[in-house]
C-alpha cells in the first residue's frame, strides 16, 4: 500500500481564492483593529478596484443595518458615524 498523499499537505484542503467580500470584511475589520498585517494580507487578495467595491458594499450594508436598528434614516446614520451634523 502506498503512502502517497498521506503527508501534511494532503490533509489541508486546496487553497481557494478569496472573493471581494472576504477581502473587504478582513480589510475593514483590520483597519478598525489597527492590524497592519491583516490589512496588507487583504489588499493582496483582490485588485484595488475590487477591494474598493467590496468596502463600499460593506459600508452600505452596515449603514442600512444600523439605520433599521436605530429606526433612523441611512443618511442620518452615515452622517452621525462620520461626526457630521444631520441635515
XYZ file of C-alpha atoms in Angstrom:
87
model
C 0.000 0.000 0.000
C 1.363 3.443 -0.927
C 1.702 6.453 1.402
C 1.252 8.911 -1.449
C -0.792 11.882 -0.342
C -0.551 10.985 3.347
C 1.691 13.906 4.339
C 0.637 17.206 5.961
C -0.021 18.835 2.587
C -2.562 16.147 1.746
C -4.516 16.924 4.939
C -5.064 20.574 4.019
C -7.853 21.488 1.634
C -6.646 23.119 -1.568
C -6.257 26.881 -1.343
C -9.112 28.793 -2.885
C -9.081 32.384 -3.992
C -10.622 34.971 -1.698
C -13.577 36.924 -3.006
C -14.066 40.693 -2.792
C -16.402 40.461 0.187
C -13.956 38.369 2.230
C -11.233 40.855 1.368
C -13.429 43.817 2.308
C -14.531 42.281 5.618
C -10.944 41.449 6.556
C -9.645 44.844 5.427
C -12.274 46.885 7.292
C -12.065 44.852 10.487
C -8.260 45.012 10.351
C -8.394 48.790 9.907
C -10.734 49.046 12.913
C -8.285 46.976 14.971
C -5.193 48.735 13.558
C -3.800 45.381 12.384
C -1.391 46.257 9.580
C -0.504 42.610 8.878
C -4.144 41.725 8.095
C -4.626 44.970 6.132
C -1.675 44.033 3.926
C -2.947 40.471 3.596
C -6.413 41.587 2.471
C -5.014 44.052 -0.070
C -3.132 41.188 -1.723
C -6.270 39.071 -2.201
C -8.036 41.193 -4.832
C -7.407 44.173 -7.078
C -7.632 47.671 -5.559
C -10.787 48.302 -7.580
C -12.446 45.120 -6.324
C -11.461 45.919 -2.734
C -12.914 49.415 -3.108
C -16.184 47.974 -4.397
C -16.303 45.461 -1.539
C -15.631 48.123 1.091
C -18.336 50.325 -0.426
C -20.834 47.456 -0.393
C -19.935 46.652 3.219
C -20.419 50.301 4.201
C -23.838 50.419 2.538
C -24.973 47.223 4.242
C -23.675 48.391 7.626
C -25.414 51.760 7.366
C -28.686 50.108 6.342
C -28.469 47.638 9.240
C -27.720 50.399 11.759
C -30.480 52.607 10.350
C -33.014 49.806 10.779
C -31.740 49.026 14.272
C -31.913 52.685 15.319
C -35.091 53.472 13.384
C -33.284 56.345 11.648
C -32.614 57.189 8.025
C -29.441 55.857 6.398
C -28.340 59.466 5.797
C -28.681 60.323 9.495
C -26.722 57.224 10.493
C -23.960 57.778 7.924
C -23.512 61.413 8.845
C -23.522 60.534 12.560
C -20.853 57.871 12.094
C -18.645 60.436 10.374
C -19.316 63.096 13.024
C -21.138 65.343 10.574
C -24.190 67.416 11.506
C -27.503 65.943 10.410
C -29.261 67.803 7.649
